[in-house]
Amino acid sequence: MAITAEKPASSTAVRPFTIETPDADLQDLRARILATRWPEKETVDDLSQGTPLATVQALAQYWATEYDWRRCEDLINSYPHFLTEIDGLDVHFLHIRSPHEDALPLLACHGWPGSIVEQLKIIEPLTNPTAHGGQASDAFHVVIPSMPGYGYSGKPSAKGWGPEHIASAWAVLMERLGYDRYVATGGDWGGQIVDLMGAQAPAGLAGIHTNFPGAVRDDVAAAVFSGSPPPAGLDAEETRLYEKLKAFWATDVFYALEMATHPQSLYGIADSPVGLAGWILDHDATSLALITRVFDGQSEGLSRDDVLDNITHYWLTNTGISSGRLYAENTQSFFGPKGVSVPVAVSIFPGELYQAPRSWAERAYPNLIHYNTLDKGGHFAAWEQPELFVNEVRVGLRSLR
Amino acid sequence: MSSISPSPSRRGFLSLSAATIAAATVGAVSSNRAAASSAGLDTAADPRIRRFHVNEPQRKLLELRRRVLATQWPEEETVPDQSQGVQLATMQALAHYWATKYDWRKCEARINSYPHFITEIDGLDIHFLHVRSKHEGALPLLVTHGWPGSIVEQLKIIEPLTNPTAHGGKASDAFHLVIPSMPGYGYSGKPTTTGWELNRIARAWAELMKRLGYTKYVAQGGDWGAIVTEVMAVQAPAGLLGIHTNLPGVVPPAIDAAIQAGNPLPPNLSAEEKRACDQLAFVYQHIAYARIMGDRPQTLTGLVDSPIALAAFMLDHDKASLNSISRTFAGQPGFGLSRDDVLDNVTHFWLTNTGVSSSRLFWENKTPFFAVKGIKLPVAVSVFPDEIYQAPRSWAEKAYVKLLRYNKLPVGGHFAAWEQPQLFSEELRASFRSLR
């Protein structure tokens, strides 16, 4: 990946950044896709063996013949973006200031298999609300970092960049940008990281919004992980969630456990574009079903270009494995409360891995300022349903202005 | 394969000419029913059994080399050990050897030096080596490989088992050997529908032995092969006298469940049992690779598109074998596998494009890996010190009502037949002596 960034004047300098992918990289990608050696078709007619052959073949066909990375590259470059070194590592981030000077600064943190590409659709409505159904008082200055090992951020060469470290780095970033009062939002890893920011409660963090709340009761989580019966006293909704998490833990989480225990063995996501695509598509059953329908010609939530923008971004930055190492760094519960003390707004999307009941959210977040259940949207809420998501961020964090 | 010296006429990746490429236009494999008679075997008489010959087209070898050389590498792991998986330096050393020195034709010639066949069983082509001893009273033995194993795992034991008098044994130690490739593996067919789980494979193996005319035989396996063999013993088809396993399923179900759940273990475990529990707990913590294959085999597209992805996934089976193979590729002798051994197996998987199809066995499986299965037939157990767990004798005695033999070996790991063929062969001789 050829990139241009000005030489740092000092380690804390914020250097403008531009993506300039060499043509040779795009040609090599296309050649690899066209040279893909395929497995035979799965032996089932559904998604129960993972990403179906037909879906990956349709994706490869589109990727090699119609997809245009330059459009995505131009879109990213149309926003101001930068590198700055934090704790010895280059951190890449988009930084889009609202025309409304008193806008509230907002840090939006992506997850896996997400990236800054997940957040591109929310930039305009958040920074320029009056052009997108909002009022000037809804405006945000938006900061969208790439996590260590992701996208154009540096790849750690030693251990130590776990979620807590990232959370504290995000506070350093906001301080460096001159924001002394700000909020943060995230989903997936981003949800866990903003939770940890909320627990660390750096000066300036006024509150957080999450669409992936760490709110599963410890006794329920323990029962799920050990395959034990549900704790006594769960109501019907909680029992349903216990069953849902148990099913997830039984069959849907091993991609994460492999990345947590043996990330370096996943050479196929570095060497094979379709290997990477198959791996990224199969994040969760609902997303896979959605993306399968998209490549089958149906239109919803994500477009083919959306999906391939994100995968191509991973490919060109060769971050399949470096991003997976975050799982190996993690020592926290994925779903459990993190001890958040700051105000929290929670949005519950129906296609998310689990839907935290209000009672769990109240217990995990003593200062719960917003709890809302949406009628559509899944794991990649900002990317799938940007309008709904933006409205949630506006409404959820309004009381903190 | 480690004992084979480099051939002066090697047809490896390095010595390709336009002529050899042009000549290599035949299919990857050929099976010829008429040729079977030349084998001089009883099985040749059965029209359902076709002689088989491996002859990979040169273009496939060139394409493999091209892909290995074009690998897009990740950065180095962030630890100085194997705790994040197969280290970059190991994979790069493997890739270098694979692309510049490794010679698949040696392995192909070795496989072809044995009589091998295809026969359709239950709608699927089953490939198998069938090597009869010159000693007519030999005991027929079916040996089943596992994952990431194949018939390549078993090649070193063919001579000592079929021709014992040339390998430290007696004529009365001789076996007739049958070594099948499991469905979805090697030159066997790839199932296109669901249903080829272990019980069905076990029934197919009994049919295979029957079709070969064996009315009394024994069976052996490690890894998946052990579980298939144990399922055969539970089914107890007519003719099966007993089994040998080097990955015994002897863990009491309650203890197996407690280990998997992370629940407290019973207080009265012996030191040996406690150690086995600790080993199994480690296995369960590091078995995500198998669980992905079990839940999402089709998602592992990289295994068939990237030779290095396939190799790394296969190398990272268990801690001890990864450690040993890493030492081998670092130029330090491992405990049994050579670079050629490792690459024979990986290349066999690559050329047959079976990375995903072999994984589907995990998806099909409903049988617990390590738990007691209720076998009434005689069982012999060999416990190798670097196997993923050392089955205690106390558990083996409870799991197998007719425990023929229980022996602990001083060396050897998960791929026992491949790593320690002499010891392994001696184990089989001793184990089955009383069943002859």
GROMACS .gro file of C-alpha atoms in nm, chain B residues 96-305:
model
  210
  497HIS     CA    1   1.136  -2.202   0.008
  498TYR     CA    2   1.193  -2.575   0.030
  499TRP     CA    3   0.860  -2.652  -0.134
  500ALA     CA    4   0.927  -2.426  -0.432
  501THR     CA    5   1.293  -2.504  -0.487
  502LYS     CA    6   1.382  -2.853  -0.365
  503TYR     CA    7   1.077  -3.060  -0.293
  504ASP     CA    8   0.996  -3.336  -0.544
  505TRP     CA    9   0.639  -3.465  -0.548
  506ARG     CA   10   0.727  -3.730  -0.807
  507LYS     CA   11   0.919  -3.925  -0.544
  508CYS     CA   12   0.609  -3.952  -0.331
  509GLU     CA   13   0.392  -4.031  -0.630
  510ALA     CA   14   0.631  -4.307  -0.738
  511ARG     CA   15   0.632  -4.447  -0.386
  512ILE     CA   16   0.252  -4.459  -0.372
  513ASN     CA   17   0.238  -4.613  -0.719
  514SER     CA   18   0.492  -4.876  -0.615
  515TYR     CA   19   0.214  -5.036  -0.413
  516PRO     CA   20  -0.099  -5.189  -0.561
  517HIS     CA   21  -0.381  -4.944  -0.514
  518PHE     CA   22  -0.738  -4.941  -0.626
  519ILE     CA   23  -1.074  -4.770  -0.638
  520THR     CA   24  -1.401  -4.938  -0.563
  521GLU     CA   25  -1.743  -4.786  -0.526
  522ILE     CA   26  -1.905  -4.842  -0.189
  523ASP     CA   27  -2.241  -4.699  -0.094
  524GLY     CA   28  -2.233  -4.471  -0.397
  525LEU     CA   29  -1.886  -4.328  -0.342
  526ASP     CA   30  -1.549  -4.415  -0.492
  527ILE     CA   31  -1.316  -4.540  -0.221
  528HIS     CA   32  -0.945  -4.541  -0.286
  529PHE     CA   33  -0.723  -4.784  -0.101
  530LEU     CA   34  -0.381  -4.935  -0.099
  531HIS     CA   35  -0.387  -5.313  -0.077
  532VAL     CA   36  -0.054  -5.471  -0.007
  533ARG     CA   37  -0.058  -5.844   0.048
  534SER     CA   38   0.217  -6.015   0.238
  535LYS     CA   39   0.404  -6.296   0.072
  536HIS     CA   40   0.324  -6.497   0.383
  537GLU     CA   41  -0.009  -6.653   0.302
  538GLY     CA   42  -0.110  -6.692   0.663
  539ALA     CA   43  -0.077  -6.319   0.724
  540LEU     CA   44  -0.345  -6.144   0.923
  541PRO     CA   45  -0.546  -5.887   0.722
  542LEU     CA   46  -0.520  -5.542   0.878
  543LEU     CA   47  -0.713  -5.230   0.785
  544VAL     CA   48  -0.535  -4.905   0.880
  545THR     CA   49  -0.729  -4.577   0.882
  546HIS     CA   50  -0.562  -4.237   0.870
  547GLY     CA   51  -0.688  -3.919   1.036
  548TRP     CA   52  -0.679  -3.545   0.976
  549PRO     CA   53  -0.450  -3.384   0.871
  550GLY     CA   54  -0.333  -3.727   0.773
  551SER     CA   55  -0.377  -3.942   0.467
  552ILE     CA   56  -0.241  -4.260   0.316
  553VAL     CA   57   0.094  -4.076   0.319
  554GLU     CA   58   0.097  -4.121   0.699
  555GLN     CA   59   0.094  -4.497   0.656
  556LEU     CA   60   0.351  -4.552   0.383
  557LYS     CA   61   0.641  -4.626   0.618
  558ILE     CA   62   0.469  -4.914   0.793
  559ILE     CA   63   0.380  -5.107   0.478
  560GLU     CA   64   0.713  -5.286   0.443
  561PRO     CA   65   0.764  -5.383   0.808
  562LEU     CA   66   0.407  -5.506   0.842
  563THR     CA   67   0.381  -5.699   0.517
  564ASN     CA   68   0.740  -5.822   0.506
  565PRO     CA   69   0.834  -5.869   0.872
  566THR     CA   70   1.122  -6.107   0.815
  567ALA     CA   71   1.313  -5.825   0.644
  568HIS     CA   72   1.230  -5.583   0.926
  569GLY     CA   73   1.313  -5.750   1.253
  570GLY     CA   74   1.006  -5.971   1.273
  571LYS     CA   75   0.900  -6.325   1.204
  572ALA     CA   76   0.685  -6.468   0.927
  573SER     CA   77   0.416  -6.517   1.189
  574ASP     CA   78   0.406  -6.141   1.237
  575ALA     CA   79   0.296  -6.073   0.880
  576PHE     CA   80  -0.008  -5.868   0.785
  577HIS     CA   81  -0.196  -5.817   0.460
  578LEU     CA   82  -0.250  -5.442   0.459
  579VAL     CA   83  -0.550  -5.238   0.346
  580ILE     CA   84  -0.510  -4.860   0.372
  581PRO     CA   85  -0.814  -4.665   0.251
  582SER     CA   86  -0.849  -4.293   0.193
  583MET     CA   87  -1.150  -4.162   0.383
  584PRO     CA   88  -1.439  -4.005   0.188
  585GLY     CA   89  -1.335  -3.653   0.088
  586TYR     CA   90  -0.968  -3.740   0.134
  587GLY     CA   91  -0.697  -3.810  -0.121
  588TYR     CA   92  -0.811  -4.012  -0.419
  589SER     CA   93  -1.141  -4.120  -0.268
  590GLY     CA   94  -1.454  -3.949  -0.395
  591LYS     CA   95  -1.586  -3.631  -0.238
  592PRO     CA   96  -1.937  -3.672  -0.105
  593THR     CA   97  -2.179  -3.427  -0.270
  594THR     CA   98  -2.449  -3.477  -0.011
  595THR     CA   99  -2.448  -3.511   0.364
  596GLY     CA  100  -2.436  -3.839   0.548
  597TRP     CA  101  -2.080  -3.967   0.530
  598GLU     CA  102  -2.025  -3.964   0.902
  599LEU     CA  103  -1.817  -4.210   1.101
  600ASN     CA  104  -2.076  -4.486   1.130
  601ARG     CA  105  -2.118  -4.490   0.755
  602ILE     CA  106  -1.743  -4.489   0.697
  603ALA     CA  107  -1.705  -4.775   0.946
  604ARG     CA  108  -1.972  -4.977   0.762
  605ALA     CA  109  -1.799  -4.901   0.432
  606TRP     CA  110  -1.470  -5.031   0.569
  607ALA     CA  111  -1.637  -5.357   0.671
  608GLU     CA  112  -1.781  -5.383   0.321
  609LEU     CA  113  -1.437  -5.314   0.175
  610MET     CA  114  -1.277  -5.593   0.375
  611LYS     CA  115  -1.559  -5.827   0.281
  612ARG     CA  116  -1.523  -5.733  -0.085
  613LEU     CA  117  -1.152  -5.811  -0.064
  614GLY     CA  118  -1.242  -6.156   0.057
  615TYR     CA  119  -1.121  -6.119   0.413
  616THR     CA  120  -1.337  -6.313   0.654
  617LYS     CA  121  -1.115  -6.252   0.957
  618TYR     CA  122  -0.929  -5.927   1.003
  619VAL     CA  123  -0.821  -5.658   1.247
  620ALA     CA  124  -0.829  -5.280   1.225
  621GLN     CA  125  -0.614  -4.993   1.346
  622GLY     CA  126  -0.624  -4.615   1.354
  623GLY     CA  127  -0.512  -4.289   1.510
  624ASP     CA  128  -0.687  -3.951   1.512
  625TRP     CA  129  -1.010  -3.983   1.308
  626GLY     CA  130  -0.885  -4.327   1.213
  627ALA     CA  131  -0.901  -4.428   1.578
  628ILE     CA  132  -1.258  -4.312   1.607
  629VAL     CA  133  -1.359  -4.486   1.284
  630THR     CA  134  -1.189  -4.799   1.411
  631GLU     CA  135  -1.365  -4.777   1.746
  632VAL     CA  136  -1.699  -4.726   1.573
  633MET     CA  137  -1.624  -5.036   1.365
  634ALA     CA  138  -1.561  -5.225   1.688
  635VAL     CA  139  -1.893  -5.107   1.828
  636GLN     CA  140  -2.065  -5.219   1.509
  637ALA     CA  141  -1.867  -5.547   1.535
  638PRO     CA  142  -1.911  -5.662   1.176
  639ALA     CA  143  -1.862  -6.032   1.105
  640GLY     CA  144  -1.491  -6.091   1.059
  641LEU     CA  145  -1.354  -5.810   1.277
  642LEU     CA  146  -1.148  -5.983   1.543
  643GLY     CA  147  -1.021  -5.681   1.730
  644ILE     CA  148  -0.870  -5.336   1.700
  645HIS     CA  149  -0.562  -5.137   1.788
  646THR     CA  150  -0.568  -4.766   1.860
  647ASN     CA  151  -0.311  -4.499   1.929
  648LEU     CA  152  -0.575  -4.238   2.018
  649PRO     CA  153  -0.805  -4.428   2.250
  650GLY     CA  154  -1.149  -4.297   2.338
  651VAL     CA  155  -1.145  -4.391   2.703
  652VAL     CA  156  -1.238  -4.074   2.889
  653PRO     CA  157  -1.534  -4.137   3.122
  654PRO     CA  158  -1.821  -3.929   2.979
  655ALA     CA  159  -1.882  -3.735   3.301
  656ILE     CA  160  -1.516  -3.638   3.320
  657ASP     CA  161  -1.509  -3.549   2.950
  658ALA     CA  162  -1.810  -3.321   3.000
  659ALA     CA  163  -1.657  -3.160   3.308
  660ILE     CA  164  -1.334  -3.087   3.126
  661GLN     CA  165  -1.516  -2.931   2.832
  662ALA     CA  166  -1.733  -2.717   3.060
  663GLY     CA  167  -1.446  -2.619   3.285
  664ASN     CA  168  -1.632  -2.769   3.580
  665PRO     CA  169  -1.463  -2.926   3.885
  666LEU     CA  170  -1.327  -3.277   3.836
  667PRO     CA  171  -1.400  -3.570   4.067
  668PRO     CA  172  -1.167  -3.560   4.370
  669ASN     CA  173  -1.042  -3.917   4.351
  670LEU     CA  174  -0.842  -3.902   4.027
  671SER     CA  175  -0.500  -4.063   4.019
  672ALA     CA  176  -0.202  -3.851   3.920
  673GLU     CA  177  -0.204  -4.014   3.579
  674GLU     CA  178  -0.575  -3.940   3.533
  675LYS     CA  179  -0.531  -3.583   3.652
  676ARG     CA  180  -0.253  -3.533   3.399
  677ALA     CA  181  -0.475  -3.669   3.122
  678CYS     CA  182  -0.749  -3.425   3.228
  679ASP     CA  183  -0.505  -3.134   3.214
  680GLN     CA  184  -0.390  -3.242   2.869
  681LEU     CA  185  -0.748  -3.269   2.744
  682ALA     CA  186  -0.833  -2.927   2.887
  683PHE     CA  187  -0.546  -2.783   2.686
  684VAL     CA  188  -0.669  -2.965   2.376
  685TYR     CA  189  -1.020  -2.826   2.418
  686GLN     CA  190  -0.879  -2.475   2.458
  687HIS     CA  191  -0.686  -2.509   2.134
  688ILE     CA  192  -0.933  -2.696   1.920
  689ALA     CA  193  -1.096  -2.398   1.750
  690TYR     CA  194  -0.948  -2.513   1.418
  691ALA     CA  195  -1.147  -2.834   1.446
  692ARG     CA  196  -1.459  -2.654   1.558
  693ILE     CA  197  -1.442  -2.420   1.257
  694MET     CA  198  -1.408  -2.723   1.033
  695GLY     CA  199  -1.701  -2.872   1.219
  696ASP     CA  200  -1.922  -2.565   1.196
  697ARG     CA  201  -1.801  -2.379   0.887
  698PRO     CA  202  -1.597  -2.602   0.654
  699GLN     CA  203  -1.706  -2.410   0.347
  700THR     CA  204  -1.573  -2.085   0.492
  701LEU     CA  205  -1.217  -2.219   0.474
  702THR     CA  206  -1.181  -2.129   0.107
  703GLY     CA  207  -0.822  -2.026   0.167
  704LEU     CA  208  -0.727  -2.389   0.221
  705VAL     CA  209  -0.786  -2.471  -0.144
  706ASP     CA  210  -0.673  -2.142  -0.296
   0.00000   0.00000   0.00000
